């Protein structure tokens, strides 16, 4: 990683980064697109999301949407190793808006452990609903998908396995812990 004149971290072309709630992106380059006269010298990352279409121009010096490196393989393995110790309790809130805000805060935190906790929380809620022959609410479903997309996308990149193989990989790790 290099530093710009302003001291911000600069990722290199080819680096994998986590960009806000988009998830894992490959840095395709650093450019000055000259979008306006006032910003003609501002540097932007050209980001290609791995699990979505499109490209993103993200200001190198922006604090709005955090950019961080993808976790290492060791960090991914350690995170998966913590899963059995996490108590899966359904998150509750007095209103649907408050619950959605809590989910949104977890998604925006860019904290992988919090994403695991969110996913497990909603999974516990799903199991409770199934036991009562009910369906999970749309808000829960939407945030579960978003949390899984972010989490599995980063684990896929860190473990260097296809996205579709992340859930089976985690399940196999959990099974091997129970057998051992």
PDB file of N, CA, C and O in Angstrom, residues 136-174:
ATOM      1  N   UNK A 136     -40.780 -15.920   7.932  1.00  0.00           N
ATOM      2  CA  UNK A 136     -39.942 -14.810   8.378  1.00  0.00           C
ATOM      3  C   UNK A 136     -40.411 -13.535   7.682  1.00  0.00           C
ATOM      4  O   UNK A 136     -40.812 -13.566   6.520  1.00  0.00           O
ATOM      5  N   UNK A 137     -40.378 -12.410   8.384  1.00  0.00           N
ATOM      6  CA  UNK A 137     -40.805 -11.142   7.804  1.00  0.00           C
ATOM      7  C   UNK A 137     -39.893 -10.673   6.684  1.00  0.00           C
ATOM      8  O   UNK A 137     -38.725 -11.062   6.596  1.00  0.00           O
ATOM      9  N   UNK A 138     -40.421  -9.809   5.821  1.00  0.00           N
ATOM     10  CA  UNK A 138     -39.657  -9.295   4.674  1.00  0.00           C
ATOM     11  C   UNK A 138     -38.420  -8.514   5.106  1.00  0.00           C
ATOM     12  O   UNK A 138     -37.370  -8.617   4.478  1.00  0.00           O
ATOM     13  N   UNK A 139     -38.543  -7.738   6.181  1.00  0.00           N
ATOM     14  CA  UNK A 139     -37.398  -6.960   6.662  1.00  0.00           C
ATOM     15  C   UNK A 139     -36.265  -7.896   7.084  1.00  0.00           C
ATOM     16  O   UNK A 139     -35.108  -7.690   6.722  1.00  0.00           O
ATOM     17  N   UNK A 140     -36.629  -8.935   7.838  1.00  0.00           N
ATOM     18  CA  UNK A 140     -35.619  -9.906   8.268  1.00  0.00           C
ATOM     19  C   UNK A 140     -34.973 -10.587   7.066  1.00  0.00           C
ATOM     20  O   UNK A 140     -33.745 -10.720   7.002  1.00  0.00           O
ATOM     21  N   UNK A 141     -35.790 -11.017   6.107  1.00  0.00           N
ATOM     22  CA  UNK A 141     -35.274 -11.690   4.906  1.00  0.00           C
ATOM     23  C   UNK A 141     -34.303 -10.794   4.148  1.00  0.00           C
ATOM     24  O   UNK A 141     -33.231 -11.236   3.731  1.00  0.00           O
ATOM     25  N   UNK A 142     -34.698  -9.538   3.972  1.00  0.00           N
ATOM     26  CA  UNK A 142     -33.868  -8.596   3.201  1.00  0.00           C
ATOM     27  C   UNK A 142     -32.502  -8.391   3.861  1.00  0.00           C
ATOM     28  O   UNK A 142     -31.465  -8.451   3.196  1.00  0.00           O
ATOM     29  N   UNK A 143     -32.499  -8.166   5.176  1.00  0.00           N
ATOM     30  CA  UNK A 143     -31.227  -7.936   5.863  1.00  0.00           C
ATOM     31  C   UNK A 143     -30.392  -9.208   5.990  1.00  0.00           C
ATOM     32  O   UNK A 143     -29.166  -9.158   5.970  1.00  0.00           O
ATOM     33  N   UNK A 144     -31.053 -10.350   6.086  1.00  0.00           N
ATOM     34  CA  UNK A 144     -30.328 -11.620   6.119  1.00  0.00           C
ATOM     35  C   UNK A 144     -29.571 -11.813   4.809  1.00  0.00           C
ATOM     36  O   UNK A 144     -28.389 -12.158   4.808  1.00  0.00           O
ATOM     37  N   UNK A 145     -30.253 -11.567   3.689  1.00  0.00           N
ATOM     38  CA  UNK A 145     -29.605 -11.706   2.376  1.00  0.00           C
ATOM     39  C   UNK A 145     -28.437 -10.735   2.237  1.00  0.00           C
ATOM     40  O   UNK A 145     -27.369 -11.089   1.731  1.00  0.00           O
ATOM     41  N   UNK A 146     -28.640  -9.509   2.686  1.00  0.00           N
ATOM     42  CA  UNK A 146     -27.582  -8.508   2.558  1.00  0.00           C
ATOM     43  C   UNK A 146     -26.380  -8.869   3.438  1.00  0.00           C
ATOM     44  O   UNK A 146     -25.230  -8.784   2.999  1.00  0.00           O
ATOM     45  N   UNK A 147     -26.635  -9.296   4.662  1.00  0.00           N
ATOM     46  CA  UNK A 147     -25.545  -9.688   5.573  1.00  0.00           C
ATOM     47  C   UNK A 147     -24.793 -10.898   5.022  1.00  0.00           C
ATOM     48  O   UNK A 147     -23.561 -10.925   5.033  1.00  0.00           O
ATOM     49  N   UNK A 148     -25.534 -11.881   4.533  1.00  0.00           N
ATOM     50  CA  UNK A 148     -24.889 -13.064   3.960  1.00  0.00           C
ATOM     51  C   UNK A 148     -24.066 -12.687   2.736  1.00  0.00           C
ATOM     52  O   UNK A 148     -22.954 -13.189   2.555  1.00  0.00           O
ATOM     53  N   UNK A 149     -24.601 -11.821   1.889  1.00  0.00           N
ATOM     54  CA  UNK A 149     -23.865 -11.399   0.686  1.00  0.00           C
ATOM     55  C   UNK A 149     -22.539 -10.755   1.053  1.00  0.00           C
ATOM     56  O   UNK A 149     -21.491 -11.067   0.487  1.00  0.00           O
ATOM     57  N   UNK A 150     -22.573  -9.860   2.034  1.00  0.00           N
ATOM     58  CA  UNK A 150     -21.345  -9.188   2.462  1.00  0.00           C
ATOM     59  C   UNK A 150     -20.378 -10.168   3.118  1.00  0.00           C
ATOM     60  O   UNK A 150     -19.185 -10.187   2.803  1.00  0.00           O
ATOM     61  N   UNK A 151     -20.886 -10.969   4.020  1.00  0.00           N
ATOM     62  CA  UNK A 151     -20.051 -11.908   4.761  1.00  0.00           C
ATOM     63  C   UNK A 151     -19.484 -12.989   3.853  1.00  0.00           C
ATOM     64  O   UNK A 151     -18.275 -13.232   3.834  1.00  0.00           O
ATOM     65  N   UNK A 152     -20.350 -13.635   3.086  1.00  0.00           N
ATOM     66  CA  UNK A 152     -19.891 -14.715   2.208  1.00  0.00           C
ATOM     67  C   UNK A 152     -18.969 -14.185   1.111  1.00  0.00           C
ATOM     68  O   UNK A 152     -18.037 -14.866   0.708  1.00  0.00           O
ATOM     69  N   UNK A 153     -19.228 -12.975   0.637  1.00  0.00           N
ATOM     70  CA  UNK A 153     -18.354 -12.388  -0.378  1.00  0.00           C
ATOM     71  C   UNK A 153     -16.940 -12.205   0.141  1.00  0.00           C
ATOM     72  O   UNK A 153     -15.964 -12.526  -0.537  1.00  0.00           O
ATOM     73  N   UNK A 154     -16.835 -11.698   1.372  1.00  0.00           N
ATOM     74  CA  UNK A 154     -15.499 -11.490   1.933  1.00  0.00           C
ATOM     75  C   UNK A 154     -14.831 -12.814   2.289  1.00  0.00           C
ATOM     76  O   UNK A 154     -13.636 -13.000   2.051  1.00  0.00           O
ATOM     77  N   UNK A 155     -15.590 -13.751   2.844  1.00  0.00           N
ATOM     78  CA  UNK A 155     -15.010 -15.059   3.159  1.00  0.00           C
ATOM     79  C   UNK A 155     -14.562 -15.779   1.889  1.00  0.00           C
ATOM     80  O   UNK A 155     -13.513 -16.425   1.863  1.00  0.00           O
ATOM     81  N   UNK A 156     -15.344 -15.639   0.814  1.00  0.00           N
ATOM     82  CA  UNK A 156     -14.981 -16.230  -0.462  1.00  0.00           C
ATOM     83  C   UNK A 156     -13.629 -15.706  -0.942  1.00  0.00           C
ATOM     84  O   UNK A 156     -12.759 -16.466  -1.355  1.00  0.00           O
ATOM     85  N   UNK A 157     -13.446 -14.396  -0.858  1.00  0.00           N
ATOM     86  CA  UNK A 157     -12.191 -13.778  -1.293  1.00  0.00           C
ATOM     87  C   UNK A 157     -11.036 -14.181  -0.378  1.00  0.00           C
ATOM     88  O   UNK A 157      -9.943 -14.526  -0.849  1.00  0.00           O
ATOM     89  N   UNK A 158     -11.270 -14.163   0.929  1.00  0.00           N
ATOM     90  CA  UNK A 158     -10.201 -14.475   1.886  1.00  0.00           C
ATOM     91  C   UNK A 158      -9.772 -15.938   1.811  1.00  0.00           C
ATOM     92  O   UNK A 158      -8.582 -16.251   1.918  1.00  0.00           O
ATOM     93  N   UNK A 159     -10.747 -16.824   1.642  1.00  0.00           N
ATOM     94  CA  UNK A 159     -10.452 -18.257   1.605  1.00  0.00           C
ATOM     95  C   UNK A 159     -10.118 -18.750   0.200  1.00  0.00           C
ATOM     96  O   UNK A 159      -9.747 -19.910   0.017  1.00  0.00           O
ATOM     97  N   UNK A 160     -10.294 -17.856  -0.771  1.00  0.00           N
ATOM     98  CA  UNK A 160     -10.042 -18.173  -2.176  1.00  0.00           C
ATOM     99  C   UNK A 160     -10.860 -19.373  -2.632  1.00  0.00           C
ATOM    100  O   UNK A 160     -10.349 -20.314  -3.242  1.00  0.00           O
ATOM    101  N   UNK A 161     -12.154 -19.328  -2.303  1.00  0.00           N
ATOM    102  CA  UNK A 161     -13.086 -20.358  -2.754  1.00  0.00           C
ATOM    103  C   UNK A 161     -14.268 -19.651  -3.421  1.00  0.00           C
ATOM    104  O   UNK A 161     -14.530 -18.482  -3.131  1.00  0.00           O
ATOM    105  N   UNK A 162     -14.998 -20.343  -4.299  1.00  0.00           N
ATOM    106  CA  UNK A 162     -16.164 -19.715  -4.930  1.00  0.00           C
ATOM    107  C   UNK A 162     -17.215 -19.322  -3.889  1.00  0.00           C
ATOM    108  O   UNK A 162     -17.376 -19.996  -2.864  1.00  0.00           O
ATOM    109  N   UNK A 163     -17.921 -18.251  -4.161  1.00  0.00           N
ATOM    110  CA  UNK A 163     -18.953 -17.727  -3.278  1.00  0.00           C
ATOM    111  C   UNK A 163     -19.940 -18.814  -2.863  1.00  0.00           C
ATOM    112  O   UNK A 163     -20.313 -18.920  -1.701  1.00  0.00           O
ATOM    113  N   UNK A 164     -20.356 -19.644  -3.821  1.00  0.00           N
ATOM    114  CA  UNK A 164     -21.355 -20.687  -3.562  1.00  0.00           C
ATOM    115  C   UNK A 164     -20.845 -21.744  -2.590  1.00  0.00           C
ATOM    116  O   UNK A 164     -21.631 -22.507  -2.039  1.00  0.00           O
ATOM    117  N   UNK A 165     -19.530 -21.843  -2.417  1.00  0.00           N
ATOM    118  CA  UNK A 165     -18.958 -22.870  -1.548  1.00  0.00           C
ATOM    119  C   UNK A 165     -18.737 -22.389  -0.113  1.00  0.00           C
ATOM    120  O   UNK A 165     -18.324 -23.166   0.741  1.00  0.00           O
ATOM    121  N   UNK A 166     -19.025 -21.122   0.173  1.00  0.00           N
ATOM    122  CA  UNK A 166     -18.770 -20.580   1.514  1.00  0.00           C
ATOM    123  C   UNK A 166     -19.667 -21.234   2.556  1.00  0.00           C
ATOM    124  O   UNK A 166     -19.186 -21.711   3.586  1.00  0.00           O
ATOM    125  N   UNK A 167     -20.977 -21.261   2.329  1.00  0.00           N
ATOM    126  CA  UNK A 167     -21.893 -21.855   3.317  1.00  0.00           C
ATOM    127  C   UNK A 167     -21.557 -23.327   3.567  1.00  0.00           C
ATOM    128  O   UNK A 167     -21.466 -23.743   4.734  1.00  0.00           O
ATOM    129  N   UNK A 168     -21.343 -24.154   2.516  1.00  0.00           N
ATOM    130  CA  UNK A 168     -20.952 -25.541   2.780  1.00  0.00           C
ATOM    131  C   UNK A 168     -19.601 -25.658   3.516  1.00  0.00           C
ATOM    132  O   UNK A 168     -19.418 -26.549   4.342  1.00  0.00           O
ATOM    133  N   UNK A 169     -18.682 -24.733   3.223  1.00  0.00           N
ATOM    134  CA  UNK A 169     -17.377 -24.738   3.901  1.00  0.00           C
ATOM    135  C   UNK A 169     -17.560 -24.487   5.401  1.00  0.00           C
ATOM    136  O   UNK A 169     -16.982 -25.187   6.236  1.00  0.00           O
ATOM    137  N   UNK A 170     -18.379 -23.496   5.732  1.00  0.00           N
ATOM    138  CA  UNK A 170     -18.648 -23.185   7.143  1.00  0.00           C
ATOM    139  C   UNK A 170     -19.324 -24.381   7.808  1.00  0.00           C
ATOM    140  O   UNK A 170     -18.940 -24.785   8.914  1.00  0.00           O
ATOM    141  N   UNK A 171     -20.316 -24.953   7.137  1.00  0.00           N
ATOM    142  CA  UNK A 171     -21.033 -26.114   7.697  1.00  0.00           C
ATOM    143  C   UNK A 171     -20.067 -27.275   7.937  1.00  0.00           C
ATOM    144  O   UNK A 171     -20.138 -27.933   8.986  1.00  0.00           O
ATOM    145  N   UNK A 172     -19.163 -27.520   6.999  1.00  0.00           N
ATOM    146  CA  UNK A 172     -18.192 -28.609   7.157  1.00  0.00           C
ATOM    147  C   UNK A 172     -17.259 -28.347   8.331  1.00  0.00           C
ATOM    148  O   UNK A 172     -16.932 -29.255   9.094  1.00  0.00           O
ATOM    149  N   UNK A 173     -16.847 -27.086   8.489  1.00  0.00           N
ATOM    150  CA  UNK A 173     -15.990 -26.731   9.631  1.00  0.00           C
ATOM    151  C   UNK A 173     -16.731 -26.953  10.948  1.00  0.00           C
ATOM    152  O   UNK A 173     -16.158 -27.432  11.919  1.00  0.00           O
ATOM    153  N   UNK A 174     -17.998 -26.587  10.996  1.00  0.00           N
ATOM    154  CA  UNK A 174     -18.793 -26.770  12.226  1.00  0.00           C
ATOM    155  C   UNK A 174     -18.962 -28.263  12.527  1.00  0.00           C
ATOM    156  O   UNK A 174     -18.847 -28.689  13.665  1.00  0.00           O
TER     157      UNK A 174
END
